[in-house]
XYZ file of C-alpha atoms in Angstrom:
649
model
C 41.155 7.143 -22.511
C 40.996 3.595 -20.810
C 42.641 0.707 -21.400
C 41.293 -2.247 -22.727
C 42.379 -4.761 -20.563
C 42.185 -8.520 -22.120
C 42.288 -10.069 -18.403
C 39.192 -7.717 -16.884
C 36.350 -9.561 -15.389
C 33.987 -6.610 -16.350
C 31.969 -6.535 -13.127
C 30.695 -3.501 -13.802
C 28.987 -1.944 -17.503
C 27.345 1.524 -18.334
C 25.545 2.094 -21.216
C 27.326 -1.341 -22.577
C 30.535 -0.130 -21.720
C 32.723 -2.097 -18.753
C 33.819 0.864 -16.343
C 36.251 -1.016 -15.411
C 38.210 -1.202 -18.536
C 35.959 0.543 -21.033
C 35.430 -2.561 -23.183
C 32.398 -2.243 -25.385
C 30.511 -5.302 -23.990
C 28.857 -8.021 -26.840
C 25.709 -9.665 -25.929
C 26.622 -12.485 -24.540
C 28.804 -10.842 -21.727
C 26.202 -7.881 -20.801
C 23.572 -10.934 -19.936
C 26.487 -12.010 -16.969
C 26.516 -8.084 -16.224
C 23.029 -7.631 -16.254
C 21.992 -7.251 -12.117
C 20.933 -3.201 -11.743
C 21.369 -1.949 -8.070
C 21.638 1.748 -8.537
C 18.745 4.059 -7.144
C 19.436 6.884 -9.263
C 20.071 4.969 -12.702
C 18.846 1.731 -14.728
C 21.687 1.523 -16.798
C 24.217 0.870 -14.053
C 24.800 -2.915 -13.923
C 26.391 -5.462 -11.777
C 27.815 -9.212 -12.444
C 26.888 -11.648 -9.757
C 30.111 -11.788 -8.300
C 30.057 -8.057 -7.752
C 26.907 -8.020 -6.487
C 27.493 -10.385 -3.888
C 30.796 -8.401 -3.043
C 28.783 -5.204 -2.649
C 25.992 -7.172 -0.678
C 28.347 -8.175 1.971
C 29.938 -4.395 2.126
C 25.896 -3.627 2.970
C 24.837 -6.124 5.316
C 28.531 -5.737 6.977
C 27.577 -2.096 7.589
C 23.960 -2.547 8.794
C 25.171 -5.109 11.301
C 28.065 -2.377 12.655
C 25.171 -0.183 12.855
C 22.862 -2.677 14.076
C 20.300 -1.436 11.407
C 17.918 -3.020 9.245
C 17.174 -1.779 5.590
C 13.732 -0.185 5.403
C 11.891 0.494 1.339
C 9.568 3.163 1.637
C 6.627 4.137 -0.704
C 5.699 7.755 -0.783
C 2.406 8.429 -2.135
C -0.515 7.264 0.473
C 2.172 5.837 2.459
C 4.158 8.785 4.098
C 2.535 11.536 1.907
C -0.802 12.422 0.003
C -0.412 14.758 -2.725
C -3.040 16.448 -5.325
C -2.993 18.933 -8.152
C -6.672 20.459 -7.166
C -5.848 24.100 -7.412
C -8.627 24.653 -4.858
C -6.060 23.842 -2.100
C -3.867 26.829 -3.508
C -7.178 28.572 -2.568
C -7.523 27.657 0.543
C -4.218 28.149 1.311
C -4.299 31.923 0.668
C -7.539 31.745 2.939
C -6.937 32.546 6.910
C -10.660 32.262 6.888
C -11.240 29.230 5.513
C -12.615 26.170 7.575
C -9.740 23.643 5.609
C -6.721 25.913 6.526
C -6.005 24.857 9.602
C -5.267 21.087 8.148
C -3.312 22.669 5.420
C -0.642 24.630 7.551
C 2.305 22.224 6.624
C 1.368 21.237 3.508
C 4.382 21.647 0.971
C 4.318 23.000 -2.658
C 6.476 23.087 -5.858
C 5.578 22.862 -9.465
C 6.239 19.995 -12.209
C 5.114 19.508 -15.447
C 1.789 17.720 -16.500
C 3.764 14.492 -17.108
C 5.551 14.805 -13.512
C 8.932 16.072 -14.755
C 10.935 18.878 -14.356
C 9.388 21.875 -17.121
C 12.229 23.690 -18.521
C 13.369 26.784 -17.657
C 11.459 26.474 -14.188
C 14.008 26.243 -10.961
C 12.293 23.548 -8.956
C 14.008 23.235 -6.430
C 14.639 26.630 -5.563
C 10.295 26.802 -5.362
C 9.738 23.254 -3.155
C 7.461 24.639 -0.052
C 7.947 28.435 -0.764
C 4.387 29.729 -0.013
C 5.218 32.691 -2.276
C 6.195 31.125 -5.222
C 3.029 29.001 -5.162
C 0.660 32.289 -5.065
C 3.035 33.207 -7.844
C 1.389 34.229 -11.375
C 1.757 31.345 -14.215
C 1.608 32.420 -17.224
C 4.802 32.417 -17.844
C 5.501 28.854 -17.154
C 3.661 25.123 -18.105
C 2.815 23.092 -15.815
C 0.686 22.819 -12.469
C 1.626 23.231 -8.917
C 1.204 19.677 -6.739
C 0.727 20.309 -3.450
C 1.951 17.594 -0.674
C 0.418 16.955 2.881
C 2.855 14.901 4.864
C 1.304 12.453 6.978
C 0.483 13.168 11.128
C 3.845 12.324 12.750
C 6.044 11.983 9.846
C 9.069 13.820 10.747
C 9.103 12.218 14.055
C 8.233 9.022 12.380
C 11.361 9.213 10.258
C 13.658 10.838 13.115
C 13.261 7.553 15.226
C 13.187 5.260 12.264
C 16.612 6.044 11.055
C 18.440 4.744 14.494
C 17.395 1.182 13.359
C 16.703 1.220 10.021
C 18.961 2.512 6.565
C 16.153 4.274 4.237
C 15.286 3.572 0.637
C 12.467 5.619 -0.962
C 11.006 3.345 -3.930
C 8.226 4.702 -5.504
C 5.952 4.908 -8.939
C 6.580 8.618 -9.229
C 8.465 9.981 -11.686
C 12.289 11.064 -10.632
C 11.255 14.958 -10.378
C 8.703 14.070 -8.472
C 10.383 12.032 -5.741
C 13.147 14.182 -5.449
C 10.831 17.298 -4.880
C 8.754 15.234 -2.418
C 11.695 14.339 -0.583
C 13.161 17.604 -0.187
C 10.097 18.097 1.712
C 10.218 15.493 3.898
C 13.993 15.291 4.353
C 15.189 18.625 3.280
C 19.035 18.691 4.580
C 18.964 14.626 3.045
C 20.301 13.470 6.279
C 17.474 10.521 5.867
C 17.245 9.368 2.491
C 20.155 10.666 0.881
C 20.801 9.059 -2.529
C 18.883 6.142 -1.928
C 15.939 7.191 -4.375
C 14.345 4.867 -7.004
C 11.731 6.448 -9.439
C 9.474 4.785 -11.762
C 11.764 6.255 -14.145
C 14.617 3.961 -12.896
C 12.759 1.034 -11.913
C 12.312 -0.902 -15.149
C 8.874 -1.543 -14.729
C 5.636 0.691 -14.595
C 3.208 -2.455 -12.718
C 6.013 -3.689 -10.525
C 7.666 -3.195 -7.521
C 10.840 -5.848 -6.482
C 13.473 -6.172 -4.010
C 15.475 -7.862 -6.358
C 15.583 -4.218 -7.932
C 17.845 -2.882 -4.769
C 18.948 -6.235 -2.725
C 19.559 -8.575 -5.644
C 21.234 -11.013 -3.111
C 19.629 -11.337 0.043
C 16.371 -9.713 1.866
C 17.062 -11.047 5.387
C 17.074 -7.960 6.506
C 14.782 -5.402 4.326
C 11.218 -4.459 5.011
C 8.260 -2.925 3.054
C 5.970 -0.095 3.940
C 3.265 0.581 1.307
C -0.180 0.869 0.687
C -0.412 -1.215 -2.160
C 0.270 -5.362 -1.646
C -0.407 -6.158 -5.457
C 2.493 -3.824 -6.886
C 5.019 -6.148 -4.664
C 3.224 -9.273 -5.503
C 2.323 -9.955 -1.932
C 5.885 -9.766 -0.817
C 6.336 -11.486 2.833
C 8.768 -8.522 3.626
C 5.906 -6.441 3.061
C 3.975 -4.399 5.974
C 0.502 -3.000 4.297
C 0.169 0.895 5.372
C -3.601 1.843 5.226
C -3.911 4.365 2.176
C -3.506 7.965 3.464
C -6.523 9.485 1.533
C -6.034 13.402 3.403
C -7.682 15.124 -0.034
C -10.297 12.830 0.255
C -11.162 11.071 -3.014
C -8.338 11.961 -4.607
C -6.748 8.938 -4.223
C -2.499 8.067 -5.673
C -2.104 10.379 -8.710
C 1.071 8.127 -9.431
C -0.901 5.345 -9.633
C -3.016 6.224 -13.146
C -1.061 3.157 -15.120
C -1.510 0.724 -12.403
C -4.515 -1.847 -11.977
C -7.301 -0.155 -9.740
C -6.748 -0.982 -5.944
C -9.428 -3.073 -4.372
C -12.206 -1.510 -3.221
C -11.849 -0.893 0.911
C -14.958 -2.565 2.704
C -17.335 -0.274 4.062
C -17.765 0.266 8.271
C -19.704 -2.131 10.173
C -23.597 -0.745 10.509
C -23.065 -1.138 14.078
C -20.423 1.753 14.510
C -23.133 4.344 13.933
C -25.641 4.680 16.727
C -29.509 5.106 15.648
C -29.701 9.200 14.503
C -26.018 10.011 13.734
C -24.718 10.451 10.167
C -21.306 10.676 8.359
C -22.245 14.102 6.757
C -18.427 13.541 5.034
C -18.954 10.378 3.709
C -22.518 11.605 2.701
C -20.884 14.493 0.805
C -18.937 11.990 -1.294
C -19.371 8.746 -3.081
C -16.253 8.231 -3.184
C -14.889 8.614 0.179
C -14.645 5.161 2.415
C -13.222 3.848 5.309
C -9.333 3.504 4.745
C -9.441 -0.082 5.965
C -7.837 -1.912 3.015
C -7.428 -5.520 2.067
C -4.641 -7.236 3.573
C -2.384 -9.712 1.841
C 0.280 -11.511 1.923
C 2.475 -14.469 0.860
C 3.296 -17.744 2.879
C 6.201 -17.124 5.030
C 9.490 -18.920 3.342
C 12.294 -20.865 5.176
C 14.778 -18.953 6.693
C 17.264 -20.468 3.943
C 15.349 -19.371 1.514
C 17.322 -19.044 -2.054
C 18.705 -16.682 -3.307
C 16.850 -14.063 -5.496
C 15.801 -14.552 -9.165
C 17.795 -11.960 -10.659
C 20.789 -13.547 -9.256
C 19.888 -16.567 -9.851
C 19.114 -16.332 -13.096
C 22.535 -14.401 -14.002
C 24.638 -16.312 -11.937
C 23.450 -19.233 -14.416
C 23.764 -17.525 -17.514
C 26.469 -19.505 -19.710
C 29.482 -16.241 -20.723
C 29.633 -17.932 -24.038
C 26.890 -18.005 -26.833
C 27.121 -18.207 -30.735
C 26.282 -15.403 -33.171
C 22.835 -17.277 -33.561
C 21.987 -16.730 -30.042
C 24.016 -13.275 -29.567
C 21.452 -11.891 -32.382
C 18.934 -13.069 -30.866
C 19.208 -11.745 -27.605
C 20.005 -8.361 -29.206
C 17.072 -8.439 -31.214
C 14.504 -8.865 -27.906
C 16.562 -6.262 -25.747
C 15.671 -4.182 -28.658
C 11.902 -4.948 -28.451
C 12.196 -4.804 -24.890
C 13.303 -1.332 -24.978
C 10.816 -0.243 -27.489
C 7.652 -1.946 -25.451
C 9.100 -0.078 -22.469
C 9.100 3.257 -23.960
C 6.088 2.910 -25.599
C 4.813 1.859 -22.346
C 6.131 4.810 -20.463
C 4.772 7.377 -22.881
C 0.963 5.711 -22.824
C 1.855 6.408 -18.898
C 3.032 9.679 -18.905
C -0.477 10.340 -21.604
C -2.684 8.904 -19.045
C -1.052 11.047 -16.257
C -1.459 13.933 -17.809
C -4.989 13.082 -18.573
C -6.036 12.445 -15.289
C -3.985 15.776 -13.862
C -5.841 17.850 -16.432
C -9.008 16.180 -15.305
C -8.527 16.944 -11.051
C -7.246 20.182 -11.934
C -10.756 21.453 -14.269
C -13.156 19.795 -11.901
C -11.729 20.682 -8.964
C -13.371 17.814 -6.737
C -12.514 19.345 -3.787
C -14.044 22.361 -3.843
C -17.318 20.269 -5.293
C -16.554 18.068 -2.316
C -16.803 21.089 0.269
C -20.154 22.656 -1.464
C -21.582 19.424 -1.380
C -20.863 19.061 2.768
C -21.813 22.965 3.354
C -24.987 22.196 1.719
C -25.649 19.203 3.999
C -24.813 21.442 6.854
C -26.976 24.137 5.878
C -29.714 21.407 6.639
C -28.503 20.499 9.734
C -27.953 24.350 11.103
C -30.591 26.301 9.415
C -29.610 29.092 11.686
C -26.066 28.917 12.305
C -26.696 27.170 15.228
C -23.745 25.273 17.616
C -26.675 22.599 19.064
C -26.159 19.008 18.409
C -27.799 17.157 16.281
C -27.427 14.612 13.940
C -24.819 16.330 12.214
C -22.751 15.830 15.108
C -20.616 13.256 13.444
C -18.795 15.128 11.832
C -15.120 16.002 13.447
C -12.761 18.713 13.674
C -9.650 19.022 11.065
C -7.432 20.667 14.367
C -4.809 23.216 13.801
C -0.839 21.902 14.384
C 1.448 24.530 15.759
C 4.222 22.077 15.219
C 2.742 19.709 12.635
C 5.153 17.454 11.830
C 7.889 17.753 8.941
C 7.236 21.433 8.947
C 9.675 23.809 8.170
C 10.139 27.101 10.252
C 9.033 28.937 6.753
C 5.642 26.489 6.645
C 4.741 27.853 10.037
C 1.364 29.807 9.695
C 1.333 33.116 9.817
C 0.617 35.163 13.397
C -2.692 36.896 11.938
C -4.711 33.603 11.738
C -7.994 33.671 12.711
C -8.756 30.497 14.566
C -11.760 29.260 12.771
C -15.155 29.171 14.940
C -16.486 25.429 16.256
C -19.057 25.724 12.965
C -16.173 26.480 11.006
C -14.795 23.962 12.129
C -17.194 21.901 12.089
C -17.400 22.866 7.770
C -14.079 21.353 7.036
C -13.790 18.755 4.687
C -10.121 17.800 5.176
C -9.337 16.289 8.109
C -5.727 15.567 9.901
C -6.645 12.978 12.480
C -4.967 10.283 10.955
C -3.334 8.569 13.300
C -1.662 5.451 11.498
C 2.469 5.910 11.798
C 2.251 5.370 15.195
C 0.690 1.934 14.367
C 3.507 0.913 11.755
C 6.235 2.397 13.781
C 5.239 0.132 16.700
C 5.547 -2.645 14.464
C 9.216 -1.847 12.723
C 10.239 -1.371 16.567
C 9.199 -4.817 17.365
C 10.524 -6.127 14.265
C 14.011 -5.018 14.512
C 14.145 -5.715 18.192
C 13.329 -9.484 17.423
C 15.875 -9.367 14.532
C 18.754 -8.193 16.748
C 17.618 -10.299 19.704
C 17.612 -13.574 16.898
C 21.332 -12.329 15.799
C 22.503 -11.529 19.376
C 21.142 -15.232 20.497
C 22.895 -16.781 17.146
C 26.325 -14.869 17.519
C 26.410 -12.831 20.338
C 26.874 -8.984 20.092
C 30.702 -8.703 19.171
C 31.596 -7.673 16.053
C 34.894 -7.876 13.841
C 37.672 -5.343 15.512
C 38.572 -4.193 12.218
C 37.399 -3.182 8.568
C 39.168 -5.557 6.206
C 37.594 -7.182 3.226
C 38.127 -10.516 4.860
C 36.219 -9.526 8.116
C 33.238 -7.795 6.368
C 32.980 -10.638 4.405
C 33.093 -13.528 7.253
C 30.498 -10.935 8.854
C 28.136 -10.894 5.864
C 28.211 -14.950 5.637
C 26.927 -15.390 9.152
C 23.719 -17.131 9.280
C 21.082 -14.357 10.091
C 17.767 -14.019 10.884
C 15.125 -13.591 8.569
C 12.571 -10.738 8.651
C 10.204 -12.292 6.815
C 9.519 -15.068 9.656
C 9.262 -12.207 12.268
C 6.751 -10.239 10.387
C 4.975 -13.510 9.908
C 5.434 -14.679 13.326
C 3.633 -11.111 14.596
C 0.608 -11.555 12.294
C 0.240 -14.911 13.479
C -0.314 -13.598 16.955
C -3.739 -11.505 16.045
C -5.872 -14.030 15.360
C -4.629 -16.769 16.944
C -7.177 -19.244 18.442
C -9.706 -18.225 16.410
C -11.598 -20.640 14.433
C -13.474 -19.015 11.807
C -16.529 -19.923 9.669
C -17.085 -17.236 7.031
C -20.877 -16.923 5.764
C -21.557 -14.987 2.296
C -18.280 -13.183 1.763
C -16.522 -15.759 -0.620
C -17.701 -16.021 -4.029
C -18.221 -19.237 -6.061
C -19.038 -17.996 -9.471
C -21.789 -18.630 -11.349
C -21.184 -21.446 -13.218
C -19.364 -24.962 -12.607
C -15.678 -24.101 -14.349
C -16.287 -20.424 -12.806
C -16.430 -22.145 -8.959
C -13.464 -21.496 -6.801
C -11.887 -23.533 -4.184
C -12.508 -21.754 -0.930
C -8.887 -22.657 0.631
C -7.113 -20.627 -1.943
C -9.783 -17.083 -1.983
C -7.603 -14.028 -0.379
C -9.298 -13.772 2.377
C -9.598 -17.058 3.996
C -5.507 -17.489 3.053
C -5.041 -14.103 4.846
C -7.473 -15.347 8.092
C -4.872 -18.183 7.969
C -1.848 -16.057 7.618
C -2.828 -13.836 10.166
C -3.127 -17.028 12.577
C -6.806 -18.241 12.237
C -8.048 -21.521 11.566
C -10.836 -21.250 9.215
C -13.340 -24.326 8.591
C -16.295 -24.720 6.518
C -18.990 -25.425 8.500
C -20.344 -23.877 12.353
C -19.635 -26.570 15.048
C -18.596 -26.412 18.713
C -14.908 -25.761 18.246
C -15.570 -22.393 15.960
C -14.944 -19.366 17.700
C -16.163 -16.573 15.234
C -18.604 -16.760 12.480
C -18.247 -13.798 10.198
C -21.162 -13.587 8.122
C -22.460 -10.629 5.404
C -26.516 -11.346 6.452
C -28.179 -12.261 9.265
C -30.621 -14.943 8.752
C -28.882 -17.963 7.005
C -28.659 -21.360 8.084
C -24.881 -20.922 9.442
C -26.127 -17.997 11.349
C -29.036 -20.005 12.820
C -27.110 -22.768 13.907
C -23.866 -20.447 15.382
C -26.749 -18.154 17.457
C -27.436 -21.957 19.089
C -23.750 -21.819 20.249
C -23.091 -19.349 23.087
C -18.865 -19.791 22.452
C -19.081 -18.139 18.652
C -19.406 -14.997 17.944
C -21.462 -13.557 15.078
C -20.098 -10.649 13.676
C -20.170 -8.516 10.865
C -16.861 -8.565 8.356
C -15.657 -5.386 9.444
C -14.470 -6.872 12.721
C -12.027 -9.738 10.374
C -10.734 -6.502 8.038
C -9.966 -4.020 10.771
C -8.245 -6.807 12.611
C -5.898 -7.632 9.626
C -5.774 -3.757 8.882
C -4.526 -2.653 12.176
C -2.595 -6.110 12.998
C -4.833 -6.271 16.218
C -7.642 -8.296 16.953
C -10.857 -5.951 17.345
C -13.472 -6.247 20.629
C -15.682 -8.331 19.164
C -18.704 -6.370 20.973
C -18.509 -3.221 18.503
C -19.026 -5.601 15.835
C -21.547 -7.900 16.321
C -23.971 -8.352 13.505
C -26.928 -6.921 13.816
C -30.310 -9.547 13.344
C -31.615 -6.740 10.540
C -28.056 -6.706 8.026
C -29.245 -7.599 4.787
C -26.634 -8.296 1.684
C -28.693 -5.704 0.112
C -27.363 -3.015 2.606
C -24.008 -1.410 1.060
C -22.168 -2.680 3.911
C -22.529 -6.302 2.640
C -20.041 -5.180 -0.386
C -17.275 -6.174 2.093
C -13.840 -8.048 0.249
C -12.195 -6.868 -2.787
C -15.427 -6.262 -4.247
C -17.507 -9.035 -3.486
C -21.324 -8.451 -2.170
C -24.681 -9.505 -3.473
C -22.659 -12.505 -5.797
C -21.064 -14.212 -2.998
C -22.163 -17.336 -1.801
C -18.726 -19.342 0.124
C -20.152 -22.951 0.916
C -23.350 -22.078 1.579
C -25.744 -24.176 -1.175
C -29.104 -22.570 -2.371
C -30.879 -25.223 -0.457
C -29.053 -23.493 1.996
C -30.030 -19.997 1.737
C -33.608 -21.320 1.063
C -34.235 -22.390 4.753
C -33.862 -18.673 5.708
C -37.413 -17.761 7.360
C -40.427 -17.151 5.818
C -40.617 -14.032 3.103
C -36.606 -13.397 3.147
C -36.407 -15.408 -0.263
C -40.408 -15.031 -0.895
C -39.543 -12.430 -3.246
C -37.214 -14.712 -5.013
C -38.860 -17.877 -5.875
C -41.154 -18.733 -8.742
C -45.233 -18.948 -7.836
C -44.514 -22.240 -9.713
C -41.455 -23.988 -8.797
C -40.457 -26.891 -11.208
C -37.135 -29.480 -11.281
C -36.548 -29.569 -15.163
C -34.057 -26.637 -15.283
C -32.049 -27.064 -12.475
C -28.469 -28.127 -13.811
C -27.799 -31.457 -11.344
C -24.169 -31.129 -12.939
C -23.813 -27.529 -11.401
C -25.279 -28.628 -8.065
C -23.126 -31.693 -7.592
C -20.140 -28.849 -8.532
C -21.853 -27.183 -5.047
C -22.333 -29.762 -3.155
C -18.699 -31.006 -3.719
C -16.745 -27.301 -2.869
C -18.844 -27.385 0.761
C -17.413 -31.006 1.470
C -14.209 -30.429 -0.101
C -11.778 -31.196 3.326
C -14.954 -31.418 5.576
């Protein structure tokens, strides 16, 4: 049994015990011990003074190394997994046009709610083919099956030289860890350094604080999702990995809906071709998400809130306040459980749902019927159902096991076959991320090198770590902002019917502070309100309007449609402006006008009604009274207008 020890500084408590000298802990001492910083467990916590300690041990060890720290989502990020027992199906199916895409696709089997169902050996089932054609009566539950992304293993391979890897993700904790055997099956890459929803104290949020309570100089973000870290500047935005198309994050049930992607410029089609696929399903669209941000901080930036806020927190209260604080840890915990269960509800809910609809097989009738239009006769010959591409077969797909490998008796599907599949594995976006995690730790260690030379401490010793860890460093939040700087820089933007003002006078927003025209500025734009000589793009939803009139007089601008601003943010490289230029027909009635986070026919920027009434004759003809009449226009509303277009102008 452990001694109580009157002098202990309790740096670290479990369960409201000190570890250190098994003290049960009152309330006012567990708020200075109140920092979590274990992956696999919420209730392991951390005084300020230890977590600094153990922050230096870190950052002394990723210097040695010359690595950075790297957070890693999983689902639509590295992986894409679904519970649609139609891809057990197809699996079993040499035949079938979708097996191909499917050959290292991984298997094991959870519970509805994500965790592990009793009496089931996990584990010993993750990526066995036979287990997943196994019968299941005998067992609850449903089999998820997991398609890592193109490139993954090779992806990881080369990202572990320069970077230590975290997994953080929304999933529960049977979940991650049966994903990452997949993906990392001897645990050379991840190791321990797991964090479930389960563990992460939240079920909306995502936060560094949550694994570097100290300092983030050094830690990026990979994820598809920007709102879950609110817009972290460590973050690098991962377009969604949507393989089972319309599937979407099955993890992500409790979370706020993503923003809708825009659609594909009109232009990207020639006249007489058709996406069959995206014809086949409503809800399939281009993976070309939002991208956001926060303003870049100082490179001194202060330390975290969590530290912060318990490196102030007085180790002395009275019983008044010790009460207190007991009483809304209580209600904490209960709003968090009750939380976690309306979660774990809703998840099982929506698995129940993908599993008796099966969308993809619905998905795959839907694009053989379309076919069966386009090749009455089986035919090969082209035709406007040319579009669609082929889902090609990987020998060596990557993060495949030697077991995964398909077996010697498949048939190679035929080019129709082919040419019927509704999954496709073409994605090609790793390559694009890993480019930019090269570049950022090259700068980082070219920054350090530059600050302190390459030499490091000849020995080990608390005292050396430490004077390691305290060296000024470089922060990896300017370098990512530095890059996105570079994509659109020199461009001076005017943006024409892709910024809403609301409908009425308290509803108008400022246009300086809508997401996209502070990401066009974070990405390195300069974005004005109205078209003159020095503006270099004008990025407009319709042809037609008055700023498209006068930017058509200009031969320096370009007019383009918005795709060409959201791919460029997307892929962190401007676009040639020639694929998108806007054609003179686009109409905001088209569906490509529904262009960012939602907005489309209600948009309106700075452009006044007077405005949009100068458009030639019979665009607004439909529109306009046969009698018009001044009595019920609201002057206060207009003056509202008038004032957000000269706002700065």
């Amino acid at each position: 049994m452990a001694t109580v020890d009157a002098d202990c500084s309790h740096p670290v408590q479990v369960a409201g015990l000190c570890a250190v000298c098994g003290r049960e802990l009152d309330s006012a001492v567990l708020l200075g011990v109140s920092i979590a910083i274990s992956h696999a467990s919420a209730g392991i916590k951390v005084s300020a003074s230890e977590a600094k300690r153990l922050d230096a041990e870190s950052t002394a060890q990723l210097l040695r190394q010359r690595r950075l720290a790297l957070i890693i989502d999983l689902d639509q990020t590295i992986i894409h997994a679904t519970v649609d027992p139609t891809v057990g199906e197809w699996l079993k199916d040499p035949q079938n046009p979708n097996y191909a895409a499917l050959s290292n696709v991984g298997r094991f089997k959870l519970g509805m709610d994500g965790k592990t169902v009793l009496g089931f050996e996990t584990h010993d089932q993750v990526g066995d083919r036979a287990a997943s054609e196994a019968p299941d009566e005998a067992v609850a539950g449903c089999w998820y099956y997991v398609k890592p992304r193109p490139g993954l293993a090779d992806f990881l391979r080369g990202l572990a030289r320069k970077y230590e890897l975290h997994v953080y993700t929304m999933g529960t904790r049977s979940y991650a860890d049966c994903v990452c055997r997949l993906v990392d099956p001897d645990g050379t890459l991840f190791g321990s350094r797991i964090l479930s929803r389960d563990e992460n104290g939240s079920l909306l949020q995502k936060s560094l604080s949550r694994l570097f309570p100290v300092d983030t100089s050094m830690v990026v973000i990979i994820d598809d999702r920007a709102d879950v870290w609110s817009r972290s500047p460590n973050l690098i935005k991962v377009n969604p990995y949507d393989f089972f198309v319309g599937i979407g994050d099955i993890n992500a049930t409790f979370l706020p809906a993503a923003p809708p992607p825009p659609l594909p410029s009109p232009t990207l089609l020639t006249d007489g071709e058709t996406d069959i696929t995206a014809e086949a399903s409503p809800d399939m669209s281009s993976t070309i998400p939002e991208e956001a941000g926060a303003p870049t901080p100082p490179a001194d930036a202060p330390e975290s809130p969590a530290l912060a806020a318990a490196s102030s927190t007085p180790l002395m209260m009275g019983l008044e306040g010790a009460d207190a604080i007991t009483m809304e840890t209580s209600e904490a915990g209960a709003a968090a459980a009750a939380a976690e269960e309306k979660a774990e509800k809703d998840q099982r809910a929506v698995l129940t749902e993908q599993i008796d609809s099966r969308p993809l097989a619905k998905m795959q009738e839907a694009l053989e019927e379309k076919l069966s239009h386009c090749h009455p006769s089986s035919s090969d010959s082209a035709g406007p159902c040319a579009k669609v591409s082929e889902a090609p077969h990987q020998d060596n797909a990557p993060g495949a096991d030697a077991d995964e490998a398909a077996p010697s008796s498949l048939v190679e599907p035929g080019p129709l076959q082919r040419l019927h599949a509704v999954l496709k594995d073409d994605d090609a976006e790793l390559a694009r991320v890993q480019e930019i995690l090269d570049a950022i730790h090259e700068r980082w260690y070219a920054q350090w090198d530059g600050m302190h030379g390459a030499s490091m401490p000849l020995t080990e010793s608390p005292d050396d770590l430490n004077a390691l860890a305290a060296r000024p460093k470089p922060a990896v939040m300017n370098i990512i902002g530095d890059i996105k700087r570079l994509v659109l820089a020199g461009c001076n933007i005017v943006f024409s019917g892709v910024i809403p003002l609301g409908e009425k006078p308290q509803e108008r927003v400022r246009v300086h502070s809508t997401d996209i025209w502070r990401v066009a500025e974070e990405f390195g734009a300069r974005c004005s309100l109205g078209v003159n000589a020095t503006v270099t793009h004008l990025i407009a939803a319709k042809a037609g309007t008055e700023k498209v009139r006068q930017a058509t007089r200009i031969a320096t601008i370009h007019v383009l449609h918005p795709s060409w601003f959201h791919t460029s943010v997307a892929h962190w490289a401007r676009e040639e402006e020639e694929w998108y230029i806007l054609p003179k027909d686009a109409s905001s009635d088209s569906p490509s006008a529904a262009l960012f986070l939602g907005f489309g026919d209600d948009s309106s920027d700075c452009e006044s009604d007077a405005d949009q009434q100068r458009d030639p004759a019979g665009e607004q003809a439909d529109a306009l009274p046969a009698e018009v009449s001044l009595s019920g226009i609201d002057w206060g509303e207009a003056a509202d207008e008038v004032d957000a277009y000269l706002d700065d102008s």
